[in-house]
Each structure stands twice: as structure tokens, then as C-alpha cells.
mmCIF file of C-alpha atoms in Angstrom:
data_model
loop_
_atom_site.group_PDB
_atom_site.id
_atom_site.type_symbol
_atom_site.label_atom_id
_atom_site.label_comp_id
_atom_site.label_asym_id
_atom_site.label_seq_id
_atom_site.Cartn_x
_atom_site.Cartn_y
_atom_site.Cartn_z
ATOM 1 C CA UNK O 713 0.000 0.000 0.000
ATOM 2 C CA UNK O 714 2.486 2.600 0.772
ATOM 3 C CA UNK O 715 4.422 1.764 -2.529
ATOM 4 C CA UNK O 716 1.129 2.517 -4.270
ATOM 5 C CA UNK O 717 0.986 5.692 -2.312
ATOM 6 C CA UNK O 718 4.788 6.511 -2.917
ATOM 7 C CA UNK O 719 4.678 5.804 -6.277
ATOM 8 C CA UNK O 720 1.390 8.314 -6.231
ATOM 9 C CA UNK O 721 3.713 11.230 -5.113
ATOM 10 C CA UNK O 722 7.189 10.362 -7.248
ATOM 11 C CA UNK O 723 5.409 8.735 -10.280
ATOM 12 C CA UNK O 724 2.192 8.548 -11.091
ATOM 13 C CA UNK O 725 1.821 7.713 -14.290
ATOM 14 C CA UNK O 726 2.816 3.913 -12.831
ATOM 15 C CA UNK O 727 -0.627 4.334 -10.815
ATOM 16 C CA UNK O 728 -3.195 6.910 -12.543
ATOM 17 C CA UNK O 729 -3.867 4.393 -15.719
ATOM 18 C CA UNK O 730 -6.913 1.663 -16.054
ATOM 19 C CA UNK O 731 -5.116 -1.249 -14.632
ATOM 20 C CA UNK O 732 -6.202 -3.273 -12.020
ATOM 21 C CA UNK O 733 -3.957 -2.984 -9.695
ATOM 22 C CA UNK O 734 -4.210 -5.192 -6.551
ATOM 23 C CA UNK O 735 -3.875 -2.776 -3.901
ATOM 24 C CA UNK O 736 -4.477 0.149 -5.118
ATOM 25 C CA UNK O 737 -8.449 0.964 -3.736
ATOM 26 C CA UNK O 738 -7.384 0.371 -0.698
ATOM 27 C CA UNK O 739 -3.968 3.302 -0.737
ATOM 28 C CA UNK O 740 -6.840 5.167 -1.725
ATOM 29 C CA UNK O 741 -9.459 4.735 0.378
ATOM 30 C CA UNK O 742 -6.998 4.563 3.401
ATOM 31 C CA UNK O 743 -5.483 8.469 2.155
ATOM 32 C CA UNK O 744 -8.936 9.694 1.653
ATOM 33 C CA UNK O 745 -10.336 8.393 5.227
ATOM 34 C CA UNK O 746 -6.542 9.467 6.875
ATOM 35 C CA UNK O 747 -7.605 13.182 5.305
ATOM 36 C CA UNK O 748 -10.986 12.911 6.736
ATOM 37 C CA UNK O 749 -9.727 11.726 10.106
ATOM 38 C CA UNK O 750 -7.633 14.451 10.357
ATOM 39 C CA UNK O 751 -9.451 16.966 9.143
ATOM 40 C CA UNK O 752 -12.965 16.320 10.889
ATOM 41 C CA UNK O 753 -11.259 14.818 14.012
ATOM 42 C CA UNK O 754 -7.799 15.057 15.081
ATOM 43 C CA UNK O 755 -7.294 19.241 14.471
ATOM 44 C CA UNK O 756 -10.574 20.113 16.231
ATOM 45 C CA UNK O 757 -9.058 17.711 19.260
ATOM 46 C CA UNK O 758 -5.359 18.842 18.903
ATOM 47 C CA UNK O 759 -7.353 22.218 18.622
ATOM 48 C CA UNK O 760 -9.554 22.064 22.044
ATOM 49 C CA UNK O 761 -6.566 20.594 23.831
ATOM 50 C CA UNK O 762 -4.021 23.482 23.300
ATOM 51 C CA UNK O 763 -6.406 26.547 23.833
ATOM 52 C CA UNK O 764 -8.993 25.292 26.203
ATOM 53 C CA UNK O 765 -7.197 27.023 29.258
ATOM 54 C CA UNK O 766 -6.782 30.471 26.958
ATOM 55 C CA UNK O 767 -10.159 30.082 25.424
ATOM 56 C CA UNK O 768 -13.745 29.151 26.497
ATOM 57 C CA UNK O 769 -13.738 26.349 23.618
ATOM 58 C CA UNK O 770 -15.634 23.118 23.600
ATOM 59 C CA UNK O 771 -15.556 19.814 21.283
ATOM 60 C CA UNK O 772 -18.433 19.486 19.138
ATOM 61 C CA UNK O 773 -18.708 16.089 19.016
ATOM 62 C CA UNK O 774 -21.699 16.028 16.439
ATOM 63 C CA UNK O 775 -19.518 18.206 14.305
ATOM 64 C CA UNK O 776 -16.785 16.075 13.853
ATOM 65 C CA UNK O 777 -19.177 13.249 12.904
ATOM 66 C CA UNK O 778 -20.722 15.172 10.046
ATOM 67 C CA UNK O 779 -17.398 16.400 8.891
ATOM 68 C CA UNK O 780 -16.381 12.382 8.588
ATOM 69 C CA UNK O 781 -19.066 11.499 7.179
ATOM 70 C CA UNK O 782 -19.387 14.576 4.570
ATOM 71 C CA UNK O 783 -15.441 13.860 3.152
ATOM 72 C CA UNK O 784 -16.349 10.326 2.885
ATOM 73 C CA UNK O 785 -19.751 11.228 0.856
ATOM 74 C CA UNK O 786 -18.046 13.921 -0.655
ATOM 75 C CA UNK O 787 -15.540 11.665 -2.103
ATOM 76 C CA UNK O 788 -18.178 9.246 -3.151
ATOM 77 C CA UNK O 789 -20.115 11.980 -4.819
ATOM 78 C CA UNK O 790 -16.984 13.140 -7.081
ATOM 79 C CA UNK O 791 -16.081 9.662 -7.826
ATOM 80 C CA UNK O 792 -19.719 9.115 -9.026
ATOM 81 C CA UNK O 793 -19.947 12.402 -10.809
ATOM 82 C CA UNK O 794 -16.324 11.322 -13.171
ATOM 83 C CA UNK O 795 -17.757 7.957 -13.406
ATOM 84 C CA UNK O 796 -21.351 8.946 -14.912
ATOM 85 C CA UNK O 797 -19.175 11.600 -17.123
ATOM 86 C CA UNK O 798 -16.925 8.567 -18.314
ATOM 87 C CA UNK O 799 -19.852 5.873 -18.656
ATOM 88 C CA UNK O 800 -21.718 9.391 -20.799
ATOM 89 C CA UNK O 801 -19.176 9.055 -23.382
ATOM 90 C CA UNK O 802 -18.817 5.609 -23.755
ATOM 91 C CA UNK O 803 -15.672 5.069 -22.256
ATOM 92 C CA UNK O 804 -14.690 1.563 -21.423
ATOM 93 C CA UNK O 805 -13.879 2.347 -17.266
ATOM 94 C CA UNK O 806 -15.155 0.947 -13.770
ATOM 95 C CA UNK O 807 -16.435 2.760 -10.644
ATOM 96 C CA UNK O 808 -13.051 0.802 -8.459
ATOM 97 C CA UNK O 809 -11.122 1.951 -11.594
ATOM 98 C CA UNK O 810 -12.310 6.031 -11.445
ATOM 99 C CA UNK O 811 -12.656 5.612 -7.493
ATOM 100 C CA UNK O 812 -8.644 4.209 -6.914
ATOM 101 C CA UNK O 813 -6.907 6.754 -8.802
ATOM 102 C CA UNK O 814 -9.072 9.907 -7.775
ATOM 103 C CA UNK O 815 -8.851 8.599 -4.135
ATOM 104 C CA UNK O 816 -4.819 9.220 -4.718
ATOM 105 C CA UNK O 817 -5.306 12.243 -5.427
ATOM 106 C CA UNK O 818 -6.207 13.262 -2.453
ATOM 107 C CA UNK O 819 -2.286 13.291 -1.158
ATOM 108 C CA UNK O 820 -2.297 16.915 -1.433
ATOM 109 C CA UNK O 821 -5.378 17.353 0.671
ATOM 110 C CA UNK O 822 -4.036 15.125 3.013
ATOM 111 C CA UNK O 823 -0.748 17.302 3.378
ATOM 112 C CA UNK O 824 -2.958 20.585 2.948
ATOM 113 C CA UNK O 825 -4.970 19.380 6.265
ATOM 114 C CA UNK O 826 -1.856 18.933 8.216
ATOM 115 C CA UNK O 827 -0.517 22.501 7.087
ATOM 116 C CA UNK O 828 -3.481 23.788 7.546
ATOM 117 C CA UNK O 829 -4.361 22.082 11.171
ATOM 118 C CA UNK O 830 -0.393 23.129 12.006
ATOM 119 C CA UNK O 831 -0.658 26.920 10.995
ATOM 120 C CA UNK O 832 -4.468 27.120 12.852
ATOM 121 C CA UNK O 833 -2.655 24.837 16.212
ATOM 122 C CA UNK O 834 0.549 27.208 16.239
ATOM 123 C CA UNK O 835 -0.088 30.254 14.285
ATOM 124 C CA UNK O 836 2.865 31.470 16.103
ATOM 125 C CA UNK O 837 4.988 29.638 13.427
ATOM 126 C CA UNK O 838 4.574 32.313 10.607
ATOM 127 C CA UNK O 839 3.463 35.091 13.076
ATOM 128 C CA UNK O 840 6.347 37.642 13.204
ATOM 129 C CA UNK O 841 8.314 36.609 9.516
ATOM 130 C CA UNK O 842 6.611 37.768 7.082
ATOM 131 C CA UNK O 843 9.376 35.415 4.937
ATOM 132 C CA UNK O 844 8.233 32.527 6.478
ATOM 133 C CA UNK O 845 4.455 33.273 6.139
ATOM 134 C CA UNK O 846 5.591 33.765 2.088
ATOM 135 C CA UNK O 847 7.201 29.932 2.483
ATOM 136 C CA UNK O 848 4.206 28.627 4.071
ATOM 137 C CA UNK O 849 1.808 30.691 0.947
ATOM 138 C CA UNK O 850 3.906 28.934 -1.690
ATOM 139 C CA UNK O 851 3.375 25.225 -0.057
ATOM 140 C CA UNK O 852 -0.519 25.981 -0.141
ATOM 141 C CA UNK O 853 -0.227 26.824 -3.697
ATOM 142 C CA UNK O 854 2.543 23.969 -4.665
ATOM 143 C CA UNK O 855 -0.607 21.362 -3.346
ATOM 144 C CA UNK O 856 -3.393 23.667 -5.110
ATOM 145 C CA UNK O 857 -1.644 23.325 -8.019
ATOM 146 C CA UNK O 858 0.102 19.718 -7.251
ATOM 147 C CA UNK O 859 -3.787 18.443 -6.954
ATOM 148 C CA UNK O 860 -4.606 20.130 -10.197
ATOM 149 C CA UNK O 861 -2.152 18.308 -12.345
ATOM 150 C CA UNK O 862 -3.841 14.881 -10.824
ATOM 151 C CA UNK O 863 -6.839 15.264 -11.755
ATOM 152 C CA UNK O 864 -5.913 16.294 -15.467
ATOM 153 C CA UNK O 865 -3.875 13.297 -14.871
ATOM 154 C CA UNK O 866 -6.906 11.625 -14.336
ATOM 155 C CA UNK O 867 -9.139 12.922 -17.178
ATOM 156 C CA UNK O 868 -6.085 12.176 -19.391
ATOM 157 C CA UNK O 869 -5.018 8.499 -17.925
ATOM 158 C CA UNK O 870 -8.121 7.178 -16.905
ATOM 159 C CA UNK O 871 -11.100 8.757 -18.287
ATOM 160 C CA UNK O 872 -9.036 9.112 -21.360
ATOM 161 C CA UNK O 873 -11.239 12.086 -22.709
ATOM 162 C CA UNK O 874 -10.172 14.142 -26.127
ATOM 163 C CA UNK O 875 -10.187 17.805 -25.897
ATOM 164 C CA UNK O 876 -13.665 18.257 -26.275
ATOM 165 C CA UNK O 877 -14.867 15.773 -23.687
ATOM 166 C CA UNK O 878 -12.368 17.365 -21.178
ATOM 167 C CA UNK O 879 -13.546 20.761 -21.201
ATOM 168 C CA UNK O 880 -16.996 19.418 -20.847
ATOM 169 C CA UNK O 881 -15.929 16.982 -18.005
ATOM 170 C CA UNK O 882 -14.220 20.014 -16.491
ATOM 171 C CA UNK O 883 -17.152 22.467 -16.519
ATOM 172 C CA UNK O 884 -19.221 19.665 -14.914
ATOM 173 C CA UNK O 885 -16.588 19.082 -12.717
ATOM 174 C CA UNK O 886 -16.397 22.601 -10.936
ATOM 175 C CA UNK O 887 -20.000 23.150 -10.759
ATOM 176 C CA UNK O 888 -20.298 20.428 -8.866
ATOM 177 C CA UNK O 889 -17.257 20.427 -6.898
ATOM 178 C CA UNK O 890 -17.876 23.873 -6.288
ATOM 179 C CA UNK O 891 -21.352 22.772 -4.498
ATOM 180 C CA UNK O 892 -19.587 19.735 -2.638
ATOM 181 C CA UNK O 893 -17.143 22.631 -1.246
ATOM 182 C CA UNK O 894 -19.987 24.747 -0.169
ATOM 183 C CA UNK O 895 -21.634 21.410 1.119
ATOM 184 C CA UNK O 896 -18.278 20.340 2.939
ATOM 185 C CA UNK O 897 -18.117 23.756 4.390
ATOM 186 C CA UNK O 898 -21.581 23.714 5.741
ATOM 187 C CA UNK O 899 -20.448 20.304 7.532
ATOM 188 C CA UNK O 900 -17.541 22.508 9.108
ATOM 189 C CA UNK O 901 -15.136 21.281 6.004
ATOM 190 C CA UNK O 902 -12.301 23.922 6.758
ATOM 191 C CA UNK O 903 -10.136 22.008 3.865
ATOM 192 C CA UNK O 904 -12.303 21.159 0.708
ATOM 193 C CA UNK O 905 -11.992 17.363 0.260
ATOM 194 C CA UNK O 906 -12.374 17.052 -3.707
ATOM 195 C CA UNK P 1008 24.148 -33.715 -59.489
ATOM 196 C CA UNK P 1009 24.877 -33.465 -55.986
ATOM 197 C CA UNK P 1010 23.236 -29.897 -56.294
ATOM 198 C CA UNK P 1011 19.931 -31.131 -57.640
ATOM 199 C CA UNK P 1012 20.083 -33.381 -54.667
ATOM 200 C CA UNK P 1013 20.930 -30.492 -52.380
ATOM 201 C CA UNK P 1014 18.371 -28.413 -53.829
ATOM 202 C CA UNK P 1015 15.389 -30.808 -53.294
ATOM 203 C CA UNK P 1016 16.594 -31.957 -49.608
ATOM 204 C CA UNK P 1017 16.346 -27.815 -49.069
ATOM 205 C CA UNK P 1018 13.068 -27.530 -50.688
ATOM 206 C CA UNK P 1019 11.982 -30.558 -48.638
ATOM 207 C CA UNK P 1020 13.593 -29.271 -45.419
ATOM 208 C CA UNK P 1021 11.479 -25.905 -46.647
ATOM 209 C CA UNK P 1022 8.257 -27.516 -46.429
ATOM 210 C CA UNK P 1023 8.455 -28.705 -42.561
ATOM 211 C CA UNK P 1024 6.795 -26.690 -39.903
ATOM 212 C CA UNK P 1025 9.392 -25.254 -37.803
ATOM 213 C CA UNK P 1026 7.881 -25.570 -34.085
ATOM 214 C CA UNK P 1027 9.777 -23.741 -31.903
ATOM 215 C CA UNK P 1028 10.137 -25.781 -28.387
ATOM 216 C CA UNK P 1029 8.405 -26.725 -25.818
ATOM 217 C CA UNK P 1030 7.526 -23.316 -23.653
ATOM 218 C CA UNK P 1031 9.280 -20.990 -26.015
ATOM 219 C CA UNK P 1032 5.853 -19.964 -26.928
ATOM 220 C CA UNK P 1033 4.794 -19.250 -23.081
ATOM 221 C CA UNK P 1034 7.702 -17.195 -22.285
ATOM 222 C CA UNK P 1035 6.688 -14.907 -25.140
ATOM 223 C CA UNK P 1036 3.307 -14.489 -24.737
ATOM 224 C CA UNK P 1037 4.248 -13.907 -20.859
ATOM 225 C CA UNK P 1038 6.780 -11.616 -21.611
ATOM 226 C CA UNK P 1039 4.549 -9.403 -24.072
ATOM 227 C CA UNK P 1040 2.001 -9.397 -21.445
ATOM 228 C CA UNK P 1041 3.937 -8.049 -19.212
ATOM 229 C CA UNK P 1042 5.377 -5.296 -20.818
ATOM 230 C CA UNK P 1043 4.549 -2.154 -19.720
ATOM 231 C CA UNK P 1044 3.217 0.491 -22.150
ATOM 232 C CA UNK P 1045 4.174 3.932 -21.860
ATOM 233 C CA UNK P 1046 2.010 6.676 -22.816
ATOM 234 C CA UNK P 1047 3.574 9.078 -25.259
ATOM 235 C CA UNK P 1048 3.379 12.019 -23.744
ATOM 236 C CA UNK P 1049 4.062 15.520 -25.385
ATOM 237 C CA UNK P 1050 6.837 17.791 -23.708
ATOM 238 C CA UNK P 1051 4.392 19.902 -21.594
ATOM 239 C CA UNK P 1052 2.491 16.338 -20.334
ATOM 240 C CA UNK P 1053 6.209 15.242 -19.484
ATOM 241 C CA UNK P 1054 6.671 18.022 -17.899
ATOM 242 C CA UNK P 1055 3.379 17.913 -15.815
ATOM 243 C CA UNK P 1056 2.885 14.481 -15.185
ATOM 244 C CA UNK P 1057 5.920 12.883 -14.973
ATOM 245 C CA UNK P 1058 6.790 14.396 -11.778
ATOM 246 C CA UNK P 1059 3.896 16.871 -10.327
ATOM 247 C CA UNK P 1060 5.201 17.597 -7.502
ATOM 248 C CA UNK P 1061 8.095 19.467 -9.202
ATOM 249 C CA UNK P 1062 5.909 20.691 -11.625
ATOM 250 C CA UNK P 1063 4.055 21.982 -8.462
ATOM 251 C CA UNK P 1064 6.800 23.882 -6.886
ATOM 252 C CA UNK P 1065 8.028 25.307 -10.636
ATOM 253 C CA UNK P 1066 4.868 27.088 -10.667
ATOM 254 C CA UNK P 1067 4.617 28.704 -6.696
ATOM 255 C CA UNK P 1068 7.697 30.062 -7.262
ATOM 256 C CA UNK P 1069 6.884 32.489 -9.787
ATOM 257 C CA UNK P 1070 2.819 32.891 -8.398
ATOM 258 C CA UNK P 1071 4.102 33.581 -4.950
ATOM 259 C CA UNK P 1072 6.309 36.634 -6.241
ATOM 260 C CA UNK P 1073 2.729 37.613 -7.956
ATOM 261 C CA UNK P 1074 1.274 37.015 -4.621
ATOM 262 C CA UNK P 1075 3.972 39.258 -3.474
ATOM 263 C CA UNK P 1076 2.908 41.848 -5.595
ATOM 264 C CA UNK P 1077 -0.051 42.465 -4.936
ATOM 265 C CA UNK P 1078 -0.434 42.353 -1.571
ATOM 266 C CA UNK P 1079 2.476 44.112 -0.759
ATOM 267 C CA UNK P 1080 4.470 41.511 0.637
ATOM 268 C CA UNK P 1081 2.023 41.336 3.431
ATOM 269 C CA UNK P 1082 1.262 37.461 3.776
ATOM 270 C CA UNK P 1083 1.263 37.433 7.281
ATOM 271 C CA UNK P 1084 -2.070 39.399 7.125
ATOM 272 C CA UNK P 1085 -3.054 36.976 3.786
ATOM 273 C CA UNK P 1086 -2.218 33.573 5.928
ATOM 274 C CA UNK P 1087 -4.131 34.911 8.983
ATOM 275 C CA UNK P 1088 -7.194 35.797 6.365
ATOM 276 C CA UNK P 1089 -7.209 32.365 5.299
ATOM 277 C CA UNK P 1090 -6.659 30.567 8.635
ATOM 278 C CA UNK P 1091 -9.361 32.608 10.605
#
């Protein structure tokens, strides 16, 4: 699993194609639900436990529940949408298929959560150097764009659209991701898990 | 003579199936299997999706010195905007 996962990061054109793969659902379920654990539950913990002698703070319990549960649907939901897009234009690919390799994707997210949980935990980090608040700026945009370039890599590999089936895929796409994002953040989604 | 003789043992010789052996066939068919097919990719794909995350940090480079730009240099006040 973490070979799949490596080779996800260092080369992913070994992973993000239409082979089966024995292994492979499960990197990417396990990087999706690590992203969703600690997104929805570790941060708010680590969160409450730091500041709840500075801060009249409480867990909210229900809201980490729903935040689990909305990545995980949210996931589902994206997979689903590529999928339908795929099966739409006849193209010859499975749910597991779509479902593995978008699932990798969601490295950067994962890494985006722990930035994000570290620079919300200990703001003091870029507090103070304005350099270092620049350094931590570029990593958010390195994974904005890092998770960009997978999901082309996607369209490309997997879905294996032509030009004119990937700018419709991508319109789709952003509509709805754009309403899973305002869905996630109505969960209490601080990082959008698409 | 001895030529006409040659010739029709070659034509003969010609006319036999050659059957490669036992397993030769197997090993083939395994080995084509097996092969792995690489995408041709143009030199922006290669670029992009050979290695992402490089591709990734090519790029922030030059949009953080936008970033830079236009907000002054202030990202302390950008970074707390987008943490709070």
C-alpha cells in the first residue's frame, strides 16, 4: 500500500492508468479516510486541547461526525460524478477503476490538512516573519496546483477524454465540486476534500 | 548432381513446420504481457505528469512573487485571512 501511495507522489503515471492494480483501492481509500480523520477529528481535538485554558472552547462532538461522514460522501459523490461523465461518453472504465486513482489524489489534501491544522494549532509559526508566512503561501499553492495536475492526470489516464470531452468533463466538474465545497463547508469542512 | 540433390533436400527441409520448443511460446506471450506500455506524452504532459510535484513547486515560485505583488508583501495578514 504505501508503494502505491509513494509511487502516487514520485510517479504517477505507474498508478493513474486503467489497470487493475491489486492494492491500489485500498492506498486510496486509506489516504482519503486518513484526510478525513484528520481533518474532521484530530485538528478540532489537537485544537480544544491546546487553547482550552486560553479560550472558552468546547468539542463538538456532532460536528466532527458530520465532517467524517461529509469527506467520505463527498468523495463518493466526485467519484460518481467522473464515473457517470466517463460511462456518458462511452468510455470503457469501472467505478473501483475512477474511485482508486481519484482517491490518490487526495495526497495533497491530506498534506494541505496537516498545514493547515499546524498553521491554525501554532499560528505562532509564521506570526512575526513575514518570509516565512511567504514559504508557508507557496506550499498551499505547490498542493493547489500539485492536486490540479492529478486530476488532469486523471481525465487524461483514466477517463481518457479528447479535448472536447475534457472541457466538458471540467465544466461539470467545478460546478459540482464547487457545491460539494460549499456542502463540505456547511459540515464545518475547513479544507475542501475534492 | 549433388546440387539437384541439395536443392530438393532444401526444398523438402522448406516444407516442414518449424515448431519452436516446448515453452518458447509461453515465455513470449508472458513476456509481451507483461510489458509495460508507456504513454507518449508531449513535452508539456512530461513536464506535468511525470513528476507533479516538481511541476508543483516550478509554478509557486513564480505565483508567490505575484502574490507578493499584490499584496504588498504582506502574507502574514493573507495567511491569517485564510486561517481565521
Amino acid at each position: 500500500m504505501f508503494d502505491i501511495i509513494g509511487r502516487a507522489v514520485f510517479a504517477p503515471l505507474d498508478v493513474f492508468n486503467k489497470n487493475e492494480e491489486e492494492g491500489r483501492l485500498g492506498a486510496s481509500v486509506t489516504t482519503v479516510a486518513a484526510a478525513a480523520v484528520l481533518g474532521s477529528v484530530v485538528a478540532p481535538v489537537v485544537y480544544y486541547l491546546v487553547n482550552r485554558g486560553r479560550f472558552e472552547i468546547s468539542l463538538n462532538i456532532g460536528g466532527m461526525c458530520a465532517g467524517l461522514i461529509v469527506s467520505g460522501l463527498t468523495w463518493l459523490a466526485a467519484c460518481a460524478m467522473l464515473w457517470a461523465l466517463a460511462k456518458a461518453f462511452h468510455k470503457e472504465v469501472g467505478f473501483k477503476q475512477v474511485a482508486s486513482a481519484w482517491g490518490l489524489s487526495y495526497i495533497p489534501n491530506l498534506l494541505c490538512v496537516v498545514l493547515y491544522g499546524l498553521l491554525q494549532i501554532v499560528p505562532g509559526i509564521y506570526i512575526g516573519s513575514n518570509m516565512l508566512a511567504a514559504v508557508f503561501s507557496a506550499l498551499f499553492i505547490v498542493l493547489l496546483v500539485w492536486k490540479a495536475i492529478e486530476y488532469f492526470l486523471l481525465l487524461r489516464f483514466v477517463l481518457d477524454t479528447s479535448v472536447g470531452e475534457f472541457a466538458i468533463v471540467t465544466a461539470v466538474s467545478a460546478v459540482v465540486f464547487a457545491v460539494l465545497i460549499l456542502l463540505g463547508a456547511k459540515a464545518g469542512i475547513r479544507v475542501p476534500m475534492v | 548432381m549433388n546440387k539437384d540433390k541439395a536443392m530438393q533436400r532444401l526444398l523438402r527441409s522448406a516444407d516442414i513446420p518449424a515448431i519452436p520448443p516446448k515453452g518458447v511460446r509461453e515465455r513470449i506471450f508472458d513476456r509481451v504481457i507483461s510489458m509495460e506500455i508507456k504513454p507518449a506524452l508531449s513535452p508539456v504532459e512530461k513536464f506535468f505528469f511525470t513528476n507533479p510535484l516538481r511541476a508543483a513547486c516550478a509554478i509557486a515560485v513564480p505565483a508567490t512573487g505575484l502574490l507578493w505583488a499584490a499584496t504588498g508583501g504582506n502574507f502574514i495578514g493573507l495567511l491569517s485571512g485564510l486561517i481565521h
